[in-house]
GROMACS .gro file of N, CA and C in nm:
model
  522
    1ALA      N    1   0.991  -0.806   0.832
    1ALA     CA    2   0.968  -0.875   0.706
    1ALA      C    3   0.995  -1.023   0.720
    2LYS      N    4   1.060  -1.063   0.829
    2LYS     CA    5   1.094  -1.204   0.844
    2LYS      C    6   0.970  -1.292   0.856
    3ASP      N    7   0.857  -1.234   0.896
    3ASP     CA    8   0.736  -1.313   0.913
    3ASP      C    9   0.642  -1.305   0.792
    4MET      N   10   0.683  -1.231   0.690
    4MET     CA   11   0.601  -1.222   0.569
    4MET      C   12   0.588  -1.360   0.505
    5ILE      N   13   0.476  -1.380   0.440
    5ILE     CA   14   0.455  -1.504   0.365
    5ILE      C   15   0.481  -1.471   0.218
    6PHE      N   16   0.565  -1.550   0.153
    6PHE     CA   17   0.599  -1.525   0.013
    6PHE      C   18   0.534  -1.629  -0.076
    7ASN      N   19   0.466  -1.581  -0.182
    7ASN     CA   20   0.404  -1.671  -0.280
    7ASN      C   21   0.502  -1.706  -0.391
    8LYS      N   22   0.611  -1.630  -0.399
    8LYS     CA   23   0.718  -1.659  -0.494
    8LYS      C   24   0.843  -1.677  -0.410
    9PRO      N   25   0.950  -1.734  -0.467
    9PRO     CA   26   1.072  -1.748  -0.387
    9PRO      C   27   1.116  -1.612  -0.330
   10HIS      N   28   1.158  -1.613  -0.204
   10HIS     CA   29   1.200  -1.491  -0.135
   10HIS      C   30   1.302  -1.412  -0.218
   11GLU      N   31   1.398  -1.483  -0.277
   11GLU     CA   32   1.503  -1.417  -0.356
   11GLU      C   33   1.443  -1.340  -0.472
   12SER      N   34   1.343  -1.398  -0.536
   12SER     CA   35   1.279  -1.335  -0.652
   12SER      C   36   1.203  -1.210  -0.609
   13VAL      N   37   1.134  -1.216  -0.496
   13VAL     CA   38   1.060  -1.101  -0.445
   13VAL      C   39   1.158  -0.992  -0.403
   14ALA      N   40   1.266  -1.032  -0.336
   14ALA     CA   41   1.368  -0.936  -0.292
   14ALA      C   42   1.434  -0.869  -0.412
   15GLN      N   43   1.455  -0.945  -0.519
   15GLN     CA   44   1.515  -0.890  -0.641
   15GLN      C   45   1.422  -0.785  -0.703
   16SER      N   46   1.292  -0.814  -0.708
   16SER     CA   47   1.194  -0.718  -0.759
   16SER      C   48   1.194  -0.591  -0.673
   17ALA      N   49   1.211  -0.609  -0.543
   17ALA     CA   50   1.205  -0.496  -0.449
   17ALA      C   51   1.318  -0.396  -0.472
   18ILE      N   52   1.430  -0.444  -0.526
   18ILE     CA   53   1.546  -0.357  -0.549
   18ILE      C   54   1.511  -0.246  -0.649
   19ASN      N   55   1.423  -0.277  -0.745
   19ASN     CA   56   1.390  -0.182  -0.852
   19ASN      C   57   1.275  -0.087  -0.818
   20ILE      N   58   1.216  -0.101  -0.699
   20ILE     CA   59   1.096  -0.024  -0.665
   20ILE      C   60   1.131   0.123  -0.638
   21LYS      N   61   1.060   0.212  -0.707
   21LYS     CA   62   1.079   0.357  -0.689
   21LYS      C   63   0.953   0.423  -0.634
   22MET      N   64   0.844   0.345  -0.624
   22MET     CA   65   0.718   0.399  -0.574
   22MET      C   66   0.637   0.289  -0.506
   23LEU      N   67   0.576   0.325  -0.392
   23LEU     CA   68   0.482   0.236  -0.325
   23LEU      C   69   0.345   0.301  -0.329
   24LEU      N   70   0.248   0.229  -0.386
   24LEU     CA   71   0.109   0.276  -0.389
   24LEU      C   72   0.028   0.192  -0.290
   25LEU      N   73  -0.061   0.259  -0.219
   25LEU     CA   74  -0.137   0.195  -0.112
   25LEU      C   75  -0.286   0.214  -0.128
   26ASP      N   76  -0.360   0.108  -0.099
   26ASP     CA   77  -0.504   0.117  -0.078
   26ASP      C   78  -0.520   0.170   0.065
   27VAL      N   79  -0.638   0.220   0.098
   27VAL     CA   80  -0.659   0.274   0.233
   27VAL      C   81  -0.733   0.175   0.322
   28ASP      N   82  -0.861   0.153   0.295
   28ASP     CA   83  -0.944   0.071   0.384
   28ASP      C   84  -0.899  -0.075   0.379
   29GLY      N   85  -0.852  -0.125   0.493
   29GLY     CA   86  -0.803  -0.262   0.501
   29GLY      C   87  -0.652  -0.272   0.486
   30VAL      N   88  -0.586  -0.164   0.445
   30VAL     CA   89  -0.440  -0.163   0.432
   30VAL      C   90  -0.379  -0.059   0.526
   31LEU      N   91  -0.412   0.069   0.503
   31LEU     CA   92  -0.369   0.174   0.595
   31LEU      C   93  -0.458   0.179   0.719
   32THR      N   94  -0.577   0.120   0.710
   32THR     CA   95  -0.667   0.110   0.825
   32THR      C   96  -0.706  -0.036   0.842
   33ASP      N   97  -0.779  -0.067   0.949
   33ASP     CA   98  -0.820  -0.206   0.972
   33ASP      C   99  -0.939  -0.247   0.886
   34GLY      N  100  -0.988  -0.155   0.804
   34GLY     CA  101  -1.099  -0.188   0.715
   34GLY      C  102  -1.235  -0.159   0.773
   35ASN      N  103  -1.242  -0.133   0.905
   35ASN     CA  104  -1.369  -0.096   0.965
   35ASN      C  105  -1.401   0.048   0.931
   36LEU      N  106  -1.527   0.076   0.904
   36LEU     CA  107  -1.571   0.212   0.877
   36LEU      C  108  -1.659   0.255   0.994
   37TYR      N  109  -1.618   0.363   1.060
   37TYR     CA  110  -1.691   0.410   1.178
   37TYR      C  111  -1.769   0.536   1.144
   38PHE      N  112  -1.899   0.536   1.175
   38PHE     CA  113  -1.984   0.652   1.148
   38PHE      C  114  -2.054   0.692   1.277
   39SER      N  115  -2.054   0.823   1.305
   39SER     CA  116  -2.127   0.874   1.422
   39SER      C  117  -2.274   0.890   1.384
   40ASN      N  118  -2.359   0.920   1.483
   40ASN     CA  119  -2.501   0.942   1.456
   40ASN      C  120  -2.522   1.057   1.358
   41SER      N  121  -2.431   1.156   1.362
   41SER     CA  122  -2.445   1.270   1.272
   41SER      C  123  -2.389   1.240   1.133
   42GLY      N  124  -2.337   1.116   1.113
   42GLY     CA  125  -2.287   1.076   0.981
   42GLY      C  126  -2.140   1.103   0.960
   43GLU      N  127  -2.072   1.154   1.066
   43GLU     CA  128  -1.928   1.178   1.053
   43GLU      C  129  -1.854   1.045   1.054
   44GLU      N  130  -1.751   1.037   0.970
   44GLU     CA  131  -1.673   0.916   0.957
   44GLU      C  132  -1.544   0.928   1.038
   45SER      N  133  -1.497   0.818   1.093
   45SER     CA  134  -1.364   0.819   1.155
   45SER      C  135  -1.289   0.694   1.113
   46LYS      N  136  -1.157   0.707   1.106
   46LYS     CA  137  -1.070   0.596   1.070
   46LYS      C  138  -0.950   0.601   1.163
   47ALA      N  139  -0.892   0.485   1.192
   47ALA     CA  140  -0.771   0.480   1.273
   47ALA      C  141  -0.653   0.445   1.183
   48PHE      N  142  -0.548   0.527   1.189
   48PHE     CA  143  -0.425   0.501   1.114
   48PHE      C  144  -0.316   0.462   1.214
   49ASN      N  145  -0.218   0.388   1.167
   49ASN     CA  146  -0.112   0.337   1.255
   49ASN      C  147   0.013   0.424   1.245
   50SER      N  148   0.068   0.463   1.360
   50SER     CA  149   0.186   0.551   1.359
   50SER      C  150   0.310   0.480   1.306
   51LEU      N  151   0.318   0.348   1.325
   51LEU     CA  152   0.431   0.272   1.268
   51LEU      C  153   0.429   0.284   1.116
   52ASP      N  154   0.311   0.271   1.057
   52ASP     CA  155   0.296   0.285   0.912
   52ASP      C  156   0.341   0.424   0.867
   53GLY      N  157   0.296   0.525   0.941
   53GLY     CA  158   0.330   0.663   0.907
   53GLY      C  159   0.480   0.686   0.906
   54HIS      N  160   0.548   0.632   1.007
   54HIS     CA  161   0.693   0.650   1.013
   54HIS      C  162   0.761   0.574   0.899
   55GLY      N  163   0.711   0.456   0.868
   55GLY     CA  164   0.767   0.378   0.757
   55GLY      C  165   0.753   0.452   0.625
   56ILE      N  166   0.639   0.516   0.605
   56ILE     CA  167   0.616   0.595   0.483
   56ILE      C  168   0.716   0.710   0.475
   57LYS      N  169   0.738   0.776   0.588
   57LYS     CA  170   0.835   0.887   0.590
   57LYS      C  171   0.976   0.837   0.563
   58MET      N  172   1.010   0.719   0.613
   58MET     CA  173   1.142   0.662   0.588
   58MET      C  174   1.160   0.633   0.439
   59LEU      N  175   1.056   0.577   0.376
   59LEU     CA  176   1.063   0.551   0.231
   59LEU      C  177   1.086   0.681   0.155
   60GLN      N  178   1.007   0.783   0.189
   60GLN     CA  179   1.018   0.912   0.121
   60GLN      C  180   1.158   0.971   0.139
   61SER      N  181   1.214   0.959   0.258
   61SER     CA  182   1.349   1.009   0.284
   61SER      C  183   1.452   0.936   0.198
   62ALA      N  184   1.422   0.810   0.166
   62ALA     CA  185   1.512   0.730   0.084
   62ALA      C  186   1.490   0.755  -0.066
   63GLY      N  187   1.395   0.845  -0.098
   63GLY     CA  188   1.371   0.878  -0.238
   63GLY      C  189   1.268   0.790  -0.307
   64ILE      N  190   1.197   0.710  -0.229
   64ILE     CA  191   1.090   0.626  -0.287
   64ILE      C  192   0.958   0.700  -0.266
   65GLN      N  193   0.888   0.726  -0.377
   65GLN     CA  194   0.761   0.799  -0.368
   65GLN      C  195   0.652   0.710  -0.311
   66VAL      N  196   0.556   0.772  -0.245
   66VAL     CA  197   0.442   0.698  -0.191
   66VAL      C  198   0.314   0.765  -0.240
   67GLY      N  199   0.218   0.684  -0.282
   67GLY     CA  200   0.089   0.735  -0.328
   67GLY      C  201  -0.024   0.649  -0.276
   68ILE      N  202  -0.145   0.702  -0.289
   68ILE     CA  203  -0.266   0.634  -0.241
   68ILE      C  204  -0.368   0.627  -0.354
   69ILE      N  205  -0.426   0.508  -0.371
   69ILE     CA  206  -0.540   0.490  -0.462
   69ILE      C  207  -0.651   0.426  -0.380
   70THR      N  208  -0.764   0.495  -0.368
   70THR     CA  209  -0.873   0.440  -0.288
   70THR      C  210  -1.008   0.459  -0.357
   71GLY      N  211  -1.095   0.362  -0.338
   71GLY     CA  212  -1.227   0.368  -0.399
   71GLY      C  213  -1.319   0.466  -0.329
   72ARG      N  214  -1.293   0.489  -0.201
   72ARG     CA  215  -1.376   0.581  -0.124
   72ARG      C  216  -1.315   0.720  -0.126
   73THR      N  217  -1.395   0.820  -0.087
   73THR     CA  218  -1.346   0.957  -0.076
   73THR      C  219  -1.369   1.003   0.067
   74SER      N  220  -1.264   1.057   0.128
   74SER     CA  221  -1.273   1.095   0.268
   74SER      C  222  -1.178   1.210   0.299
   75GLU      N  223  -1.229   1.309   0.371
   75GLU     CA  224  -1.145   1.421   0.415
   75GLU      C  225  -1.036   1.370   0.509
   76LEU      N  226  -1.067   1.264   0.585
   76LEU     CA  227  -0.969   1.208   0.678
   76LEU      C  228  -0.848   1.156   0.603
   77VAL      N  229  -0.871   1.091   0.489
   77VAL     CA  230  -0.761   1.037   0.409
   77VAL      C  231  -0.680   1.151   0.349
   78ALA      N  232  -0.748   1.256   0.304
   78ALA     CA  233  -0.678   1.373   0.250
   78ALA      C  234  -0.589   1.435   0.357
   79LYS      N  235  -0.639   1.442   0.480
   79LYS     CA  236  -0.560   1.497   0.591
   79LYS      C  237  -0.441   1.409   0.622
   80ARG      N  238  -0.463   1.279   0.630
   80ARG     CA  239  -0.354   1.186   0.660
   80ARG      C  240  -0.247   1.193   0.550
   81ALA      N  241  -0.290   1.196   0.425
   81ALA     CA  242  -0.195   1.206   0.313
   81ALA      C  243  -0.114   1.335   0.324
   82SER      N  244  -0.182   1.445   0.353
   82SER     CA  245  -0.116   1.574   0.368
   82SER      C  246  -0.016   1.571   0.483
   83ASP      N  247  -0.056   1.514   0.596
   83ASP     CA  248   0.033   1.503   0.712
   83ASP      C  249   0.160   1.425   0.679
   84LEU      N  250   0.147   1.328   0.589
   84LEU     CA  251   0.260   1.242   0.553
   84LEU      C  252   0.334   1.292   0.429
   85GLY      N  253   0.289   1.405   0.373
   85GLY     CA  254   0.356   1.457   0.254
   85GLY      C  255   0.330   1.374   0.129
   86ILE      N  256   0.215   1.308   0.123
   86ILE     CA  257   0.179   1.227   0.006
   86ILE      C  258   0.099   1.315  -0.090
   87ASP      N  259   0.158   1.345  -0.206
   87ASP     CA  260   0.092   1.429  -0.306
   87ASP      C  261   0.009   1.345  -0.403
   88LEU      N  262   0.050   1.222  -0.424
   88LEU     CA  263  -0.020   1.134  -0.518
   88LEU      C  264  -0.138   1.071  -0.446
   89LEU      N  265  -0.251   1.143  -0.446
   89LEU     CA  266  -0.370   1.096  -0.376
   89LEU      C  267  -0.485   1.085  -0.476
   90TYR      N  268  -0.528   0.963  -0.501
   90TYR     CA  269  -0.635   0.937  -0.597
   90TYR      C  270  -0.751   0.875  -0.522
   91GLN      N  271  -0.853   0.958  -0.487
   91GLN     CA  272  -0.968   0.913  -0.410
   91GLN      C  273  -1.089   0.893  -0.501
   92GLY      N  274  -1.184   0.813  -0.453
   92GLY     CA  275  -1.307   0.790  -0.527
   92GLY      C  276  -1.283   0.717  -0.658
   93ARG      N  277  -1.180   0.632  -0.660
   93ARG     CA  278  -1.141   0.565  -0.782
   93ARG      C  279  -1.176   0.417  -0.777
   94GLU      N  280  -1.295   0.383  -0.827
   94GLU     CA  281  -1.335   0.243  -0.832
   94GLU      C  282  -1.245   0.169  -0.932
   95ASP      N  283  -1.209   0.236  -1.042
   95ASP     CA  284  -1.120   0.177  -1.142
   95ASP      C  285  -0.977   0.213  -1.106
   96LYS      N  286  -0.917   0.128  -1.024
   96LYS     CA  287  -0.783   0.156  -0.975
   96LYS      C  288  -0.677   0.141  -1.084
   97LEU      N  289  -0.707   0.057  -1.182
   97LEU     CA  290  -0.611   0.039  -1.292
   97LEU      C  291  -0.597   0.167  -1.374
   98ALA      N  292  -0.708   0.237  -1.395
   98ALA     CA  293  -0.703   0.366  -1.465
   98ALA      C  294  -0.621   0.467  -1.385
   99ALA      N  295  -0.640   0.467  -1.252
   99ALA     CA  296  -0.563   0.557  -1.166
   99ALA      C  297  -0.414   0.523  -1.174
  100LEU      N  298  -0.381   0.394  -1.178
  100LEU     CA  299  -0.241   0.352  -1.192
  100LEU      C  300  -0.183   0.409  -1.321
  101GLY      N  301  -0.258   0.398  -1.430
  101GLY     CA  302  -0.212   0.451  -1.559
  101GLY      C  303  -0.187   0.600  -1.554
  102GLU      N  304  -0.275   0.672  -1.485
  102GLU     CA  305  -0.258   0.818  -1.472
  102GLU      C  306  -0.132   0.851  -1.392
  103ILE      N  307  -0.109   0.776  -1.286
  103ILE     CA  308   0.010   0.800  -1.204
  103ILE      C  309   0.136   0.772  -1.285
  104MET      N  310   0.137   0.661  -1.358
  104MET     CA  311   0.254   0.625  -1.438
  104MET      C  312   0.284   0.733  -1.541
  105ALA      N  313   0.180   0.788  -1.601
  105ALA     CA  314   0.198   0.895  -1.700
  105ALA      C  315   0.245   1.024  -1.634
  106ALA      N  316   0.186   1.055  -1.518
  106ALA     CA  317   0.215   1.181  -1.450
  106ALA      C  318   0.360   1.189  -1.401
  107VAL      N  319   0.413   1.078  -1.353
  107VAL     CA  320   0.549   1.082  -1.298
  107VAL      C  321   0.648   1.001  -1.382
  108SER      N  322   0.607   0.966  -1.503
  108SER     CA  323   0.685   0.881  -1.594
  108SER      C  324   0.765   0.773  -1.520
  109ILE      N  325   0.688   0.678  -1.471
  109ILE     CA  326   0.744   0.563  -1.400
  109ILE      C  327   0.686   0.438  -1.465
  110GLU      N  328   0.763   0.332  -1.466
  110GLU     CA  329   0.716   0.207  -1.527
  110GLU      C  330   0.654   0.116  -1.422
  111ALA      N  331   0.563   0.030  -1.466
  111ALA     CA  332   0.493  -0.061  -1.375
  111ALA      C  333   0.589  -0.145  -1.292
  112MET      N  334   0.700  -0.187  -1.351
  112MET     CA  335   0.794  -0.273  -1.279
  112MET      C  336   0.865  -0.199  -1.165
  113GLU      N  337   0.856  -0.067  -1.163
  113GLU     CA  338   0.919   0.014  -1.058
  113GLU      C  339   0.821   0.048  -0.946
  114ILE      N  340   0.700  -0.008  -0.955
  114ILE     CA  341   0.595   0.023  -0.858
  114ILE      C  342   0.559  -0.100  -0.775
  115ALA      N  343   0.546  -0.079  -0.644
  115ALA     CA  344   0.492  -0.180  -0.553
  115ALA      C  345   0.353  -0.132  -0.513
  116TYR      N  346   0.261  -0.225  -0.494
  116TYR     CA  347   0.125  -0.190  -0.456
  116TYR      C  348   0.080  -0.282  -0.343
  117ALA      N  349   0.006  -0.226  -0.247
  117ALA     CA  350  -0.051  -0.306  -0.139
  117ALA      C  351  -0.202  -0.291  -0.141
  118GLY      N  352  -0.271  -0.404  -0.150
  118GLY     CA  353  -0.417  -0.404  -0.153
  118GLY      C  354  -0.472  -0.523  -0.077
  119ASP      N  355  -0.604  -0.521  -0.056
  119ASP     CA  356  -0.665  -0.628   0.024
  119ASP      C  357  -0.794  -0.687  -0.033
  120ASP      N  358  -0.848  -0.629  -0.143
  120ASP     CA  359  -0.978  -0.678  -0.189
  120ASP      C  360  -0.988  -0.671  -0.342
  121PHE      N  361  -1.099  -0.718  -0.396
  121PHE     CA  362  -1.116  -0.732  -0.541
  121PHE      C  363  -1.077  -0.611  -0.626
  122PRO      N  364  -1.113  -0.487  -0.585
  122PRO     CA  365  -1.076  -0.373  -0.669
  122PRO      C  366  -0.924  -0.358  -0.688
  123ASP      N  367  -0.846  -0.423  -0.601
  123ASP     CA  368  -0.700  -0.413  -0.607
  123ASP      C  369  -0.637  -0.515  -0.703
  124LEU      N  370  -0.712  -0.618  -0.738
  124LEU     CA  371  -0.657  -0.727  -0.821
  124LEU      C  372  -0.595  -0.679  -0.953
  125PRO      N  373  -0.664  -0.594  -1.032
  125PRO     CA  374  -0.603  -0.553  -1.160
  125PRO      C  375  -0.471  -0.479  -1.143
  126VAL      N  376  -0.459  -0.400  -1.035
  126VAL     CA  377  -0.335  -0.326  -1.011
  126VAL      C  378  -0.225  -0.423  -0.967
  127LEU      N  379  -0.258  -0.514  -0.876
  127LEU     CA  380  -0.159  -0.613  -0.830
  127LEU      C  381  -0.104  -0.694  -0.947
  128ASP      N  382  -0.188  -0.714  -1.047
  128ASP     CA  383  -0.151  -0.792  -1.164
  128ASP      C  384  -0.054  -0.716  -1.256
  129GLN      N  385  -0.051  -0.585  -1.246
  129GLN     CA  386   0.027  -0.502  -1.339
  129GLN      C  387   0.162  -0.456  -1.284
  130VAL      N  388   0.172  -0.439  -1.152
  130VAL     CA  389   0.291  -0.376  -1.095
  130VAL      C  390   0.406  -0.474  -1.076
  131GLY      N  391   0.524  -0.417  -1.047
  131GLY     CA  392   0.643  -0.498  -1.030
  131GLY      C  393   0.642  -0.583  -0.905
  132LEU      N  394   0.571  -0.536  -0.802
  132LEU     CA  395   0.569  -0.608  -0.675
  132LEU      C  396   0.434  -0.586  -0.608
  133GLY      N  397   0.365  -0.694  -0.577
  133GLY     CA  398   0.232  -0.685  -0.517
  133GLY      C  399   0.229  -0.742  -0.377
  134PHE      N  400   0.171  -0.664  -0.285
  134PHE     CA  401   0.157  -0.707  -0.146
  134PHE      C  402   0.010  -0.714  -0.109
  135SER      N  403  -0.022  -0.807  -0.019
  135SER     CA  404  -0.151  -0.804   0.048
  135SER      C  405  -0.122  -0.808   0.197
  136VAL      N  406  -0.227  -0.796   0.275
  136VAL     CA  407  -0.214  -0.791   0.421
  136VAL      C  408  -0.278  -0.916   0.481
  137ALA      N  409  -0.242  -0.945   0.605
  137ALA     CA  410  -0.290  -1.067   0.671
  137ALA      C  411  -0.441  -1.079   0.668
  138ASN      N  412  -0.512  -0.965   0.678
  138ASN     CA  413  -0.658  -0.967   0.678
  138ASN      C  414  -0.717  -0.945   0.539
  139GLY      N  415  -0.636  -0.959   0.435
  139GLY     CA  416  -0.686  -0.942   0.299
  139GLY      C  417  -0.773  -1.059   0.257
  140HIS      N  418  -0.850  -1.037   0.149
  140HIS     CA  419  -0.934  -1.144   0.093
  140HIS      C  420  -0.844  -1.255   0.039
  141GLU      N  421  -0.887  -1.380   0.056
  141GLU     CA  422  -0.807  -1.495   0.013
  141GLU      C  423  -0.762  -1.487  -0.133
  142ASP      N  424  -0.851  -1.441  -0.221
  142ASP     CA  425  -0.817  -1.434  -0.364
  142ASP      C  426  -0.707  -1.332  -0.390
  143VAL      N  427  -0.705  -1.226  -0.311
  143VAL     CA  428  -0.602  -1.123  -0.326
  143VAL      C  429  -0.470  -1.176  -0.271
  144LYS      N  430  -0.476  -1.240  -0.155
  144LYS     CA  431  -0.355  -1.296  -0.095
  144LYS      C  432  -0.293  -1.401  -0.186
  145SER      N  433  -0.377  -1.473  -0.260
  145SER     CA  434  -0.324  -1.581  -0.345
  145SER      C  435  -0.245  -1.529  -0.465
  146ILE      N  436  -0.272  -1.405  -0.511
  146ILE     CA  437  -0.196  -1.354  -0.626
  146ILE      C  438  -0.087  -1.254  -0.587
  147ALA      N  439  -0.086  -1.211  -0.462
  147ALA     CA  440   0.018  -1.116  -0.417
  147ALA      C  441   0.153  -1.188  -0.415
  148ASP      N  442   0.260  -1.112  -0.436
  148ASP     CA  443   0.394  -1.170  -0.427
  148ASP      C  444   0.427  -1.202  -0.282
  149ALA      N  445   0.377  -1.117  -0.190
  149ALA     CA  446   0.403  -1.137  -0.048
  149ALA      C  447   0.284  -1.088   0.034
  150ILE      N  448   0.267  -1.149   0.150
  150ILE     CA  449   0.158  -1.115   0.241
  150ILE      C  450   0.219  -1.079   0.376
  151THR      N  451   0.179  -0.966   0.429
  151THR     CA  452   0.233  -0.924   0.559
  151THR      C  453   0.181  -1.014   0.670
  152SER      N  454   0.258  -1.023   0.778
  152SER     CA  455   0.211  -1.101   0.894
  152SER      C  456   0.113  -1.018   0.977
  153ARG      N  457   0.123  -0.885   0.963
  153ARG     CA  458   0.034  -0.797   1.036
  153ARG      C  459  -0.087  -0.761   0.950
  154SER      N  460  -0.195  -0.727   1.016
  154SER     CA  461  -0.316  -0.686   0.946
  154SER      C  462  -0.310  -0.538   0.909
  155GLY      N  463  -0.393  -0.500   0.813
  155GLY     CA  464  -0.405  -0.360   0.776
  155GLY      C  465  -0.445  -0.277   0.897
  156GLY      N  466  -0.383  -0.158   0.909
  156GLY     CA  467  -0.412  -0.070   1.022
  156GLY      C  468  -0.335  -0.107   1.147
  157HIS      N  469  -0.259  -0.218   1.142
  157HIS     CA  470  -0.185  -0.266   1.259
  157HIS      C  471  -0.038  -0.287   1.226
  158GLY      N  472   0.017  -0.202   1.139
  158GLY     CA  473   0.159  -0.210   1.109
  158GLY      C  474   0.195  -0.288   0.984
  159ALA      N  475   0.095  -0.327   0.904
  159ALA     CA  476   0.123  -0.402   0.780
  159ALA      C  477   0.206  -0.319   0.682
  160VAL      N  478   0.171  -0.191   0.669
  160VAL     CA  479   0.245  -0.106   0.575
  160VAL      C  480   0.390  -0.089   0.621
  161ARG      N  481   0.412  -0.083   0.752
  161ARG     CA  482   0.548  -0.071   0.803
  161ARG      C  483   0.630  -0.195   0.766
  162GLU      N  484   0.568  -0.313   0.769
  162GLU     CA  485   0.637  -0.435   0.726
  162GLU      C  486   0.683  -0.420   0.581
  163ILE      N  487   0.596  -0.365   0.499
  163ILE     CA  488   0.628  -0.348   0.357
  163ILE      C  489   0.740  -0.245   0.340
  164THR      N  490   0.730  -0.132   0.409
  164THR     CA  491   0.832  -0.028   0.393
  164THR      C  492   0.967  -0.078   0.443
  165ASP      N  493   0.969  -0.148   0.555
  165ASP     CA  494   1.095  -0.203   0.607
  165ASP      C  495   1.155  -0.302   0.506
  166PHE      N  496   1.071  -0.388   0.451
  166PHE     CA  497   1.116  -0.487   0.353
  166PHE      C  498   1.180  -0.418   0.231
  167LEU      N  499   1.113  -0.317   0.178
  167LEU     CA  500   1.167  -0.247   0.062
  167LEU      C  501   1.300  -0.182   0.095
  168LEU      N  502   1.309  -0.116   0.210
  168LEU     CA  503   1.433  -0.049   0.250
  168LEU      C  504   1.546  -0.150   0.273
  169GLN      N  505   1.513  -0.264   0.333
  169GLN     CA  506   1.613  -0.368   0.356
  169GLN      C  507   1.665  -0.424   0.223
  170CYS      N  508   1.575  -0.453   0.131
  170CYS     CA  509   1.614  -0.510   0.001
  170CYS      C  510   1.700  -0.410  -0.078
  171GLN      N  511   1.674  -0.282  -0.060
  171GLN     CA  512   1.751  -0.181  -0.132
  171GLN      C  513   1.878  -0.140  -0.056
  172GLY      N  514   1.900  -0.202   0.060
  172GLY     CA  515   2.022  -0.177   0.137
  172GLY      C  516   2.027  -0.040   0.201
  173ILE      N  517   1.910   0.019   0.228
  173ILE     CA  518   1.905   0.154   0.287
  173ILE      C  519   1.821   0.159   0.413
  174TYR      N  520   1.803   0.045   0.477
  174TYR     CA  521   1.720   0.041   0.599
  174TYR      C  522   1.791   0.112   0.712
   0.00000   0.00000   0.00000
């Protein structure tokens, strides 16, 4: 987290991180590098980072829930979520703000207790609502400009692990 770029004073971002009870993640460009790979037969493949996976498990062990909101729908994402014990999986959701509302209602959690990581325009409304917003090094400039913090690593290359480590450090449970 020492290499993260902060758009707000570090102390203020760290203070917000103390109250986080849930991390919500976009997939393409955050949990993956954003490239979409298709075989000749139309099969899709994505690469996920093992550092990110371990960070997600560490958060869950600390009692912080993890969920996914993605505009695309993919069996690969369902498998990855299942492997990581992520039950809050909202796929095919172009309106991510509506999905955020459903999650908040389903688990009775407030926006200020949620951190979100996104990289592109569909993520902007959610970043605007939650207690703590992250973007990744390879995120769109407009998204990076409104995020509270930007990871030094790119999506799919350990960016989520930077976020999970930061949250655990701020909460004193790293």
